[in-house]
CSV table of C-alpha atoms and ligand atoms in Angstrom, one decimal:
chain,number,residue,atom,x,y,z
Z,1190,MET,CA,102.0,120.9,104.1
Z,1191,SER,CA,99.5,123.2,102.5
Z,1192,ALA,CA,101.1,124.4,99.3
Z,1193,ASP,CA,98.8,123.7,96.4
Z,1194,THR,CA,101.6,123.8,93.8
Z,1195,TYR,CA,102.8,120.3,93.2
Z,1196,GLN,CA,106.5,119.7,93.9
Z,1197,PRO,CA,108.2,116.4,94.1
Z,1198,LEU,CA,109.7,115.6,97.5
Z,1199,THR,CA,113.3,114.8,98.1
Z,1200,ILE,CA,114.9,113.1,101.1
Z,1201,ASP,CA,116.1,116.6,102.2
Z,1202,SER,CA,112.9,118.5,101.7
Z,1203,LEU,CA,110.6,115.8,103.2
Z,1204,PRO,CA,111.0,116.5,106.9
Z,1205,GLN,CA,110.5,120.2,106.4
Z,1206,ARG,CA,107.5,119.8,104.1
Z,1207,LEU,CA,105.7,117.1,106.1
Z,1208,GLY,CA,107.0,118.0,109.5
Z,1209,ALA,CA,103.7,119.7,110.6
Z,1210,LEU,CA,101.5,116.7,109.8
Z,1211,PRO,CA,100.1,115.4,113.1
Z,1212,VAL,CA,99.6,111.9,111.6
Z,1213,LEU,CA,103.4,111.8,111.3
Z,1214,THR,CA,104.6,113.8,114.3
Z,1215,ASP,CA,102.3,111.8,116.6
Z,1216,ARG,CA,104.0,108.6,115.4
Z,1217,LEU,CA,107.5,109.6,114.5
Z,1218,GLY,CA,108.1,112.6,116.9
Z,1219,ASP,CA,109.6,115.9,115.9
Z,1220,ALA,CA,110.7,116.2,112.2
Z,1221,ALA,CA,114.2,117.2,113.3
Z,1222,GLY,CA,114.8,113.5,114.3
Z,1223,TRP,CA,113.4,111.9,111.1
Z,1224,ARG,CA,115.5,109.9,108.6
Z,1225,ALA,CA,114.1,109.6,105.1
Z,1226,ARG,CA,115.2,107.4,102.2
Z,1227,GLU,CA,113.8,106.9,98.8
Z,1228,VAL,CA,113.0,103.2,98.0
Z,1229,GLY,CA,110.8,103.4,94.9
Z,1230,ASP,CA,111.8,100.6,92.5
Z,1231,GLY,CA,108.5,100.5,90.6
Z,1232,ASN,CA,107.8,102.0,87.2
Z,1233,LEU,CA,105.9,105.1,88.2
Z,1234,ASN,CA,106.3,106.8,91.6
Z,1235,LEU,CA,108.5,108.2,94.3
Z,1236,VAL,CA,108.3,106.1,97.5
Z,1237,PHE,CA,109.9,107.2,100.7
Z,1238,ILE,CA,110.4,105.5,104.1
Z,1239,VAL,CA,110.5,108.0,106.9
Z,1240,GLU,CA,111.6,106.8,110.3
Z,1241,GLY,CA,111.8,108.5,113.7
Z,1242,ALA,CA,111.2,107.7,117.4
Z,1243,GLY,CA,111.2,104.0,116.7
Z,1244,ASN,CA,108.3,104.2,114.2
Z,1245,GLY,CA,108.0,104.6,110.5
Z,1246,ALA,CA,105.7,105.7,107.7
Z,1247,VAL,CA,105.6,105.3,103.9
Z,1248,VAL,CA,105.1,108.4,101.8
Z,1249,LYS,CA,104.2,107.6,98.2
Z,1250,GLN,CA,104.2,110.5,95.7
Z,1251,ALA,CA,103.2,110.3,92.1
Z,1252,LEU,CA,105.5,111.9,89.5
Z,1253,PRO,CA,104.0,113.7,86.6
Z,1254,TYR,CA,105.6,111.2,84.2
Z,1255,VAL,CA,106.3,107.5,83.8
Z,1256,ARG,CA,109.5,107.0,85.9
Z,1257,LEU,CA,110.5,103.9,83.9
Z,1258,VAL,CA,110.6,106.0,80.6
Z,1259,GLY,CA,111.1,109.6,81.7
Z,1260,GLU,CA,109.5,113.0,81.2
Z,1261,SER,CA,108.8,112.2,77.5
Z,1262,TRP,CA,105.8,110.1,78.8
Z,1263,PRO,CA,103.6,112.5,81.0
Z,1264,LEU,CA,101.2,110.8,83.4
Z,1265,PRO,CA,98.5,112.7,85.4
Z,1266,LEU,CA,99.0,113.1,89.1
Z,1267,ARG,CA,95.4,112.3,89.8
Z,1268,ARG,CA,96.3,108.6,89.7
Z,1269,SER,CA,97.2,109.2,93.3
Z,1270,PHE,CA,93.6,110.2,94.1
Z,1271,PHE,CA,92.3,106.9,92.5
Z,1272,GLU,CA,94.8,105.0,94.5
Z,1273,ALA,CA,93.7,106.6,97.8
Z,1274,ILE,CA,90.1,105.9,97.0
Z,1275,ALA,CA,90.7,102.4,95.9
Z,1276,LEU,CA,92.7,101.7,99.2
Z,1277,ASP,CA,89.7,102.9,101.1
Z,1278,ARG,CA,87.3,100.6,99.2
Z,1279,GLN,CA,89.6,97.6,99.5
Z,1280,ALA,CA,90.1,98.2,103.2
Z,1281,ARG,CA,86.3,98.1,103.7
Z,1282,ARG,CA,85.8,95.1,101.4
Z,1283,ASP,CA,88.7,93.0,102.8
Z,1284,PRO,CA,89.7,94.5,106.2
Z,1285,GLY,CA,93.4,94.2,107.0
Z,1286,ALA,CA,94.4,93.2,103.5
Z,1287,VAL,CA,95.9,96.6,102.5
Z,1288,PRO,CA,98.0,99.2,104.4
Z,1289,GLU,CA,96.3,101.8,106.5
Z,1290,VAL,CA,96.2,105.2,104.8
Z,1291,TRP,CA,97.0,108.0,107.3
Z,1292,HIS,CA,96.8,111.1,105.1
Z,1293,PHE,CA,96.1,112.0,101.5
Z,1294,ASP,CA,97.3,115.3,99.9
Z,1295,GLU,CA,95.6,115.7,96.5
Z,1296,PRO,CA,97.5,118.7,95.1
Z,1297,GLN,CA,100.8,117.1,96.1
Z,1298,ALA,CA,99.6,113.6,94.9
Z,1299,LEU,CA,100.9,112.0,98.0
Z,1300,ILE,CA,99.7,109.3,100.3
Z,1301,VAL,CA,101.1,108.8,103.8
Z,1302,MET,CA,100.5,105.2,104.9
Z,1303,GLU,CA,101.5,102.5,107.3
Z,1304,PHE,CA,105.1,101.3,107.0
Z,1305,LEU,CA,105.0,97.5,106.6
Z,1306,THR,CA,108.2,96.2,108.2
Z,1307,PRO,CA,110.1,93.9,107.9
Z,1308,HIS,CA,107.9,93.1,104.9
Z,1309,ILE,CA,109.4,92.8,101.4
Z,1310,ILE,CA,108.0,92.6,97.9
Z,1311,LEU,CA,106.6,89.1,97.3
Z,1312,ARG,CA,108.3,89.0,93.8
Z,1313,ARG,CA,111.7,89.5,95.4
Z,1314,SER,CA,111.1,86.9,98.0
Z,1315,LEU,CA,110.0,84.3,95.5
Z,1316,ILE,CA,113.0,84.9,93.4
Z,1317,ASP,CA,115.1,84.3,96.5
Z,1318,GLY,CA,113.3,81.0,97.0
Z,1319,ARG,CA,111.4,81.8,100.2
Z,1320,ARG,CA,108.1,80.2,100.9
Z,1321,HIS,CA,105.1,82.2,102.3
Z,1322,GLU,CA,102.6,79.7,103.5
Z,1323,GLY,CA,99.0,80.7,102.7
Z,1324,VAL,CA,99.9,83.6,100.5
Z,1325,GLY,CA,98.0,82.1,97.5
Z,1326,ALA,CA,94.8,81.6,99.6
Z,1327,PHE,CA,95.1,85.1,101.1
Z,1328,LEU,CA,95.3,86.6,97.6
Z,1329,GLY,CA,92.5,84.5,96.2
Z,1330,ARG,CA,90.2,85.7,99.0
Z,1331,PHE,CA,91.3,89.3,98.5
Z,1332,CYS,CA,90.4,89.0,94.8
Z,1333,ALA,CA,87.0,87.4,95.6
Z,1334,ARG,CA,86.0,89.9,98.3
Z,1335,THR,CA,87.0,92.9,96.3
Z,1336,ALA,CA,85.4,91.5,93.1
Z,1337,PHE,CA,82.1,90.5,94.7
Z,1338,ARG,CA,81.7,93.4,97.2
Z,1339,GLY,CA,82.5,96.0,94.5
Z,1340,SER,CA,79.9,94.7,92.1
Z,1341,ASP,CA,76.1,94.7,91.3
Z,1342,LEU,CA,76.0,91.4,93.2
Z,1343,ALA,CA,76.5,93.3,96.5
Z,1344,LEU,CA,76.3,97.1,96.2
Z,1345,PRO,CA,73.3,99.3,96.0
Z,1346,ALA,CA,72.9,100.1,92.3
Z,1347,ALA,CA,73.2,103.9,92.7
Z,1348,ASP,CA,76.4,103.6,94.8
Z,1349,ARG,CA,78.1,101.4,92.2
Z,1350,LYS,CA,77.0,103.6,89.3
Z,1351,ALA,CA,78.5,106.6,91.0
Z,1352,ASP,CA,81.7,104.7,91.6
Z,1353,VAL,CA,81.9,103.6,88.0
Z,1354,ALA,CA,81.6,107.2,86.9
Z,1355,LEU,CA,84.3,108.3,89.4
Z,1356,PHE,CA,86.8,105.6,88.3
Z,1357,ALA,CA,86.1,106.2,84.7
Z,1358,GLY,CA,88.4,109.2,85.1
Z,1359,ASN,CA,91.4,107.0,85.5
Z,1360,VAL,CA,91.8,107.1,81.8
Z,1361,GLU,CA,95.5,107.2,81.3
Z,1362,LEU,CA,96.3,104.3,83.6
Z,1363,CYS,CA,93.7,102.2,81.8
Z,1364,ASP,CA,95.2,103.3,78.6
Z,1365,ILE,CA,98.6,101.9,79.7
Z,1366,THR,CA,97.0,98.5,80.4
Z,1367,GLU,CA,95.0,98.6,77.1
Z,1368,ASN,CA,98.2,99.2,75.2
Z,1369,LEU,CA,100.9,97.4,77.2
Z,1370,VAL,CA,98.9,94.3,78.1
Z,1371,PHE,CA,96.5,93.7,75.2
Z,1372,THR,CA,98.0,95.3,72.1
Z,1373,ASP,CA,101.7,96.1,72.1
Z,1374,PRO,CA,103.1,92.6,72.5
Z,1375,TYR,CA,101.4,91.6,69.2
Z,1376,PHE,CA,103.1,94.2,66.9
Z,1377,ASP,CA,106.3,96.0,66.7
Z,1378,ALA,CA,105.5,98.7,69.2
Z,1379,LYS,CA,108.2,101.3,69.8
Z,1380,LEU,CA,109.0,100.5,73.4
Z,1381,ASN,CA,108.9,96.7,73.1
Z,1382,HIS,CA,112.1,94.8,73.9
Z,1383,PHE,CA,113.0,91.2,74.4
Z,1384,THR,CA,115.8,88.7,74.7
Z,1385,SER,CA,117.2,88.4,71.2
Z,1386,ALA,CA,116.9,84.6,71.0
Z,1387,LEU,CA,113.2,85.0,71.2
Z,1388,ALA,CA,112.9,86.8,67.9
Z,1389,PRO,CA,111.4,83.8,65.9
Z,1390,LEU,CA,108.9,83.2,68.7
Z,1391,VAL,CA,107.9,86.9,68.8
Z,1392,ALA,CA,107.4,86.9,65.0
Z,1393,ARG,CA,105.2,83.8,65.4
Z,1394,LEU,CA,103.1,85.6,68.1
Z,1395,ARG,CA,102.6,88.6,65.8
Z,1396,ALA,CA,101.5,86.4,62.9
Z,1397,ASP,CA,99.0,84.4,65.0
Z,1398,GLY,CA,95.6,85.7,64.1
Z,1399,ALA,CA,93.7,83.6,66.6
Z,1400,LEU,CA,96.0,85.0,69.4
Z,1401,LYS,CA,95.5,88.6,68.3
Z,1402,ILE,CA,91.7,88.1,68.2
Z,1403,ALA,CA,91.8,86.6,71.7
Z,1404,ALA,CA,93.8,89.5,73.0
Z,1405,GLN,CA,91.4,92.0,71.5
Z,1406,GLU,CA,88.4,90.1,72.9
Z,1407,LEU,CA,90.0,90.2,76.3
Z,1408,LYS,CA,90.7,93.9,75.8
Z,1409,ALA,CA,87.0,94.5,75.0
Z,1410,ASP,CA,86.1,92.8,78.3
Z,1411,PHE,CA,88.6,95.0,80.1
Z,1412,THR,CA,87.2,98.3,78.6
Z,1413,SER,CA,83.5,97.5,78.4
Z,1414,CYS,CA,82.7,94.9,81.1
Z,1415,ALA,CA,82.5,97.2,84.1
Z,1416,GLU,CA,81.6,94.5,86.6
Z,1417,THR,CA,83.6,95.5,89.6
Z,1418,LEU,CA,86.3,97.7,91.0
Z,1419,MET,CA,89.6,96.0,90.0
Z,1420,HIS,CA,92.9,96.6,91.7
Z,1421,GLY,CA,94.1,96.8,88.1
Z,1422,ASP,CA,97.8,95.9,88.5
Z,1423,LEU,CA,97.8,92.9,90.9
Z,1424,HIS,CA,101.1,91.2,90.3
Z,1425,THR,CA,103.6,89.9,92.8
Z,1426,GLY,CA,105.3,93.3,92.9
Z,1427,SER,CA,102.0,94.6,94.3
Z,1428,VAL,CA,102.1,92.4,97.4
Z,1429,MET,CA,104.3,92.8,100.5
Z,1430,VAL,CA,105.1,89.8,102.7
Z,1431,HIS,CA,106.7,88.7,105.9
Z,1432,GLY,CA,106.4,85.1,106.8
Z,1433,SER,CA,102.8,84.2,106.3
Z,1434,ASP,CA,101.6,87.8,106.6
Z,1435,ALA,CA,100.7,89.6,103.4
Z,1436,LYS,CA,99.3,93.0,102.3
Z,1437,VAL,CA,98.2,94.2,98.8
Z,1438,ILE,CA,99.6,97.6,97.8
Z,1439,ASP,CA,99.6,100.0,94.8
Z,1440,PRO,CA,96.1,100.1,93.4
Z,1441,GLU,CA,96.7,103.2,91.3
Z,1442,PHE,CA,95.5,101.3,88.2
Z,1443,ALA,CA,92.1,100.8,89.8
Z,1444,ALA,CA,89.1,100.9,87.5
Z,1445,TYR,CA,85.9,99.1,86.8
Z,1446,GLY,CA,86.4,96.0,84.7
Z,1447,PRO,CA,85.8,92.3,84.5
Z,1448,PHE,CA,85.6,90.0,87.5
Z,1449,GLY,CA,88.4,87.8,86.3
Z,1450,PHE,CA,91.1,90.5,85.6
Z,1451,ASP,CA,92.9,90.7,89.0
Z,1452,VAL,CA,92.8,87.0,89.7
Z,1453,GLY,CA,94.1,86.2,86.2
Z,1454,MET,CA,96.9,88.7,86.3
Z,1455,LEU,CA,97.9,87.4,89.7
Z,1456,ILE,CA,98.0,83.8,88.7
Z,1457,SER,CA,100.1,84.8,85.7
Z,1458,ASN,CA,102.7,86.3,87.9
Z,1459,PHE,CA,102.9,83.3,90.1
Z,1460,LEU,CA,103.3,81.1,87.0
Z,1461,MET,CA,106.2,83.5,86.0
Z,1462,ALA,CA,107.8,82.8,89.4
Z,1463,HIS,CA,107.5,79.1,88.6
Z,1464,LEU,CA,108.7,79.3,85.1
Z,1465,SER,CA,111.8,81.4,86.0
Z,1466,GLN,CA,112.9,79.0,88.6
Z,1467,PRO,CA,115.5,77.2,86.4
Z,1468,GLY,CA,117.3,80.6,86.4
Z,1469,HIS,CA,117.2,80.9,90.2
Z,1470,CYS,CA,117.4,78.4,92.9
Z,1471,ASN,CA,116.1,75.7,90.6
Z,1472,ASP,CA,114.7,73.6,93.5
Z,1473,ALA,CA,112.0,71.2,92.3
Z,1474,ASP,CA,110.3,71.2,95.6
Z,1475,PHE,CA,110.1,75.0,95.6
Z,1476,GLY,CA,108.8,75.0,92.0
Z,1477,GLU,CA,106.0,72.6,93.1
Z,1478,TRP,CA,105.3,74.8,96.1
Z,1479,LEU,CA,104.8,77.7,93.7
Z,1480,LEU,CA,102.4,75.7,91.7
Z,1481,ASP,CA,100.5,74.7,94.8
Z,1482,GLU,CA,100.1,78.3,95.8
Z,1483,THR,CA,99.0,79.2,92.3
Z,1484,ALA,CA,96.3,76.6,92.5
Z,1485,ALA,CA,95.4,77.9,95.9
Z,1486,ILE,CA,94.7,81.4,94.5
Z,1487,TRP,CA,91.9,80.0,92.3
Z,1488,THR,CA,90.6,77.5,94.9
Z,1489,ALA,CA,90.3,80.3,97.5
Z,1490,PHE,CA,88.8,82.7,95.0
Z,1491,ARG,CA,86.1,80.2,93.9
Z,1492,ALA,CA,85.3,79.2,97.5
Z,1493,GLU,CA,85.1,82.8,98.8
Z,1494,PHE,CA,83.1,84.0,95.8
Z,1495,THR,CA,80.7,81.1,96.4
Z,1496,ARG,CA,80.4,81.9,100.1
Z,1497,LEU,CA,79.6,85.5,99.3
Z,1498,TRP,CA,77.2,84.6,96.6
Z,1499,ARG,CA,75.3,82.5,99.1
Z,1500,THR,CA,75.4,84.9,102.1
Z,1501,GLU,CA,75.8,88.5,100.7
Z,1502,ARG,CA,73.9,88.6,97.4
Z,1503,ARG,CA,72.0,91.8,98.2
Z,1504,GLY,CA,72.6,93.7,94.9
Z,1505,MET,CA,70.3,94.0,91.9
Z,1506,LEU,CA,71.9,91.1,90.0
Z,1507,TYR,CA,70.5,87.6,90.5
Z,1508,PRO,CA,68.1,88.8,93.2
Z,1509,ASP,CA,66.9,86.3,95.7
Z,1510,ALA,CA,63.3,87.0,94.7
Z,1511,LEU,CA,63.9,85.1,91.4
Z,1512,PHE,CA,65.6,82.1,93.0
Z,1513,ASP,CA,65.8,81.0,96.6
Z,1514,ALA,CA,62.6,82.9,97.6
Z,1515,GLN,CA,60.7,80.8,95.0
Z,1516,GLY,CA,62.4,77.7,96.3
Z,1517,ASP,CA,64.5,77.6,93.2
Z,1518,GLU,CA,67.9,77.0,94.8
Z,1519,LEU,CA,69.0,74.8,91.8
Z,1520,ALA,CA,68.7,77.7,89.4
Z,1521,ALA,CA,70.7,79.9,91.7
Z,1522,GLU,CA,73.4,77.3,91.8
Z,1523,ALA,CA,73.3,76.9,88.0
Z,1524,ALA,CA,73.6,80.7,87.6
Z,1525,ARG,CA,76.6,80.8,90.0
Z,1526,LEU,CA,78.3,78.0,88.1
Z,1527,ARG,CA,77.8,79.7,84.8
Z,1528,LEU,CA,79.3,83.0,86.2
Z,1529,MET,CA,82.2,81.1,87.7
Z,1530,ASP,CA,82.9,79.6,84.3
Z,1531,ARG,CA,82.9,83.0,82.7
Z,1532,ILE,CA,85.2,84.4,85.3
Z,1533,ARG,CA,87.6,81.5,84.9
Z,1534,SER,CA,87.7,82.0,81.2
Z,1535,GLN,CA,88.4,85.7,81.6
Z,1536,ALA,CA,91.1,84.9,84.2
Z,1537,VAL,CA,92.8,82.3,82.1
Z,1538,GLY,CA,92.9,84.6,79.1
Z,1539,VAL,CA,94.3,87.6,81.1
Z,1540,CYS,CA,96.9,85.2,82.5
Z,1541,GLY,CA,97.9,84.3,78.9
Z,1542,VAL,CA,98.4,87.9,77.7
Z,1543,GLU,CA,100.1,89.0,80.9
Z,1544,LEU,CA,102.7,86.2,80.3
Z,1545,HIS,CA,103.4,87.7,76.9
Z,1546,ARG,CA,103.6,91.4,77.8
Z,1547,ARG,CA,106.1,90.8,80.6
Z,1548,ILE,CA,108.5,89.1,78.2
Z,1549,VAL,CA,108.1,91.0,74.9
Z,1550,GLY,CA,106.5,94.3,75.9
Z,1551,LEU,CA,107.8,97.4,77.8
Z,1552,ALA,CA,107.6,96.5,81.4
Z,1553,HIS,CA,109.4,93.2,82.2
Z,1554,ASN,CA,109.4,91.2,85.4
Z,1555,ALA,CA,112.4,90.8,87.7
Z,1556,ASP,CA,111.6,87.0,87.7
Z,1557,PHE,CA,113.1,86.7,84.2
Z,1558,GLU,CA,115.2,89.9,84.0
Z,1559,THR,CA,117.4,88.9,86.9
Z,1560,ILE,CA,118.5,85.7,85.2
Z,1561,ALA,CA,122.0,86.7,84.1
Z,1562,ASP,CA,122.7,83.9,81.7
Z,1563,GLU,CA,120.9,84.9,78.5
Z,1564,GLY,CA,120.5,81.3,77.2
Z,1565,THR,CA,118.8,80.2,80.4
Z,1566,ARG,CA,116.6,83.3,80.4
Z,1567,ALA,CA,115.5,82.8,76.8
Z,1568,ALA,CA,114.7,79.1,77.5
Z,1569,CYS,CA,112.5,80.1,80.5
Z,1570,GLU,CA,110.8,83.0,78.7
Z,1571,ALA,CA,110.1,80.8,75.6
Z,1572,ARG,CA,108.1,78.4,77.8
Z,1573,ALA,CA,106.1,81.3,79.2
Z,1574,LEU,CA,105.3,82.6,75.7
Z,1575,GLU,CA,104.1,79.1,74.7
Z,1576,LEU,CA,101.9,78.8,77.8
Z,1577,GLY,CA,100.5,82.3,77.2
Z,1578,ARG,CA,99.5,81.5,73.7
Z,1579,ILE,CA,97.6,78.3,74.7
Z,1580,LEU,CA,95.9,80.1,77.6
Z,1581,ALA,CA,94.8,83.1,75.7
Z,1582,VAL,CA,93.4,81.2,72.7
Z,1583,GLN,CA,91.9,78.3,74.5
Z,1584,ARG,CA,90.7,80.2,77.6
Z,1585,GLY,CA,87.1,78.9,77.2
Z,1586,HIS,CA,88.2,75.3,77.3
Z,1587,VAL,CA,91.0,75.3,80.0
Z,1588,ASN,CA,90.3,74.8,83.7
Z,1589,MET,CA,92.7,75.8,86.4
Z,1590,ASP,CA,94.0,72.3,86.9
Z,1591,ASP,CA,94.9,72.3,83.2
Z,1592,VAL,CA,96.7,75.6,83.7
Z,1593,ILE,CA,98.9,74.2,86.4
Z,1594,GLU,CA,99.5,71.0,84.6
Z,1595,LEU,CA,100.5,72.8,81.4
Z,1596,ALA,CA,102.9,75.0,83.3
Z,1597,ARG,CA,104.5,71.9,85.0
Z,1598,THR,CA,104.8,70.1,81.7
Z,1599,LEU,CA,106.2,73.1,79.7
Z,1600,ASN,CA,108.8,73.7,82.4
Z,1601,GLY,CA,110.7,70.6,81.3
Z,1602,ARG,CA,110.4,71.3,77.6
Z,1603,ASP,CA,112.6,73.1,75.0
Z,1604,CYS,CA,110.3,75.8,73.5
Z,1605,LEU,CA,113.0,77.7,71.7
R,925,LIG,C1,104.4,102.4,82.0
R,925,LIG,S1,103.9,101.5,83.4
R,925,LIG,C2,104.4,99.9,83.1
R,925,LIG,C3,103.7,98.9,84.0
R,925,LIG,O1,104.1,99.2,85.3
R,925,LIG,C4,103.0,99.1,86.2
R,925,LIG,O2,103.3,98.4,87.3
R,925,LIG,C5,101.9,98.4,85.3
R,925,LIG,O3,102.1,97.0,85.4
R,925,LIG,C6,102.2,98.9,84.0
R,925,LIG,O4,101.7,98.1,83.0
R,926,LIG,MG1,102.6,99.4,91.0
C-alpha cells in the first residue's frame, strides 16, 4: 500500500490494500485467500485479524478520532508512530515481552504485527476467573526493565534527551491522561458517568481538598518528571495471555514520565480485578490468587530494578565513580533505597487515582461494568473508591504490603 492519503481500512478493502505487502504475503499467502475480521474493542482504534494459509497477522490502524466518543473528539493519527517506536524500544529493553512489529505505514497510521493466538486480553480472562501463573512477576519485570533501561540510569544522556524530545510530541495522548486520570474524576466533567448509588461518595471525593491536592501533585510528576519512557496505559486490557505466556500491547500513550507510573497503573487494575470479584465468580481462593499476583508485580519490579541498578548502571545518574569506585557501596545502596521509596510512593498514588477514574470518569473497566446487578456493582465500586482515596492521600506512608492488606480488608466491608 503506497497511498499517502489516509483512509480507514474495512474488512473488504484490507486484502486489496495490503495484498502487496511481502511481510503479509510471505506469511499468509496470496491475498485472494485472506479472511479479515475487525476485533477492536478498545477505546481508540481499528484492529483487524487477518488469516490465510494457516497463519495470521494483526493490523492495527488509528482512527482520526476517539472511537469511544466519536468524531466530535478528534485525535491525531501520529499516535500510531509513537506506538511503533515504543514497541521497538520495549522489544529491545525486554526482549520477547511485546508482539513483533512486521510493518509500519505512517501515512495510513497502521502497524502490522504478530498475531498472538490463542491469547486473549488479560482483563477478560481474570473476569472469567482464570489463573495465569507468573503473570504478575512477568509484568513487574517488564515495568522494571523498561523503566530502568529507558532512563538516565542506563542510557547515554544524548540518546535519552533526543528520545524525550521525540516523545514530547505525543501531546494529545498525554492530555487524555492528564485530564481523564488526574483531573476529571474530581469535578463534574462533562463526560464523567457513574453508578447512581455512588453519588454521595462522588460528592465526597470532589469535596476532598487533600485528595485533589494529591491528584495534582501526581499530575505534576506525570507532566514534569521525565524519568523514563513509560508505556503510558498499562492496564489489564493492555496485556494478552495464554496460560502462563503473556505479552504487553498497545503503547500508543508512550511518553516520558515518572518511574512509578506504569507499575502503579498496573497494580491498580489488578486490584480492580480483585475488588470486582464479588460480582463475578466470587471465589475466595481466586480473590487471594489475584492479591498474590498483585504483590508479585511489586516484588518482581523491586528485585529486577535492584538487579539492574547493580549490574547495568552506566548512565549519568548515580555514577559508579561516586560510589562503588570509591569503595562506598553503602551510599550506593542508600541511594537505591531512597529511589525505590520514591517510586513506591509514585506508584501507590497513581494506583489510587486510577481506581477513581475507572469508576467515576469517562473510561470505565469491564471488571465493574460487566456486573449486571447494580447494587452489587455499586458495593464493589464503593470499596475501590475508598481504597483509592487512602492510597492517593497517604501514598508516602503506605508500603505495598499495606496496599494488599487494605484491599483485602475493604473487600469485606460496606463502603456505600
Ligand atoms: C479517550 S481514551 C480513554 C482511555 O482509553 C485508553 O485505553 C486510556 O486508558 C484512556 O485513558
Ligand atoms: Mg489501549
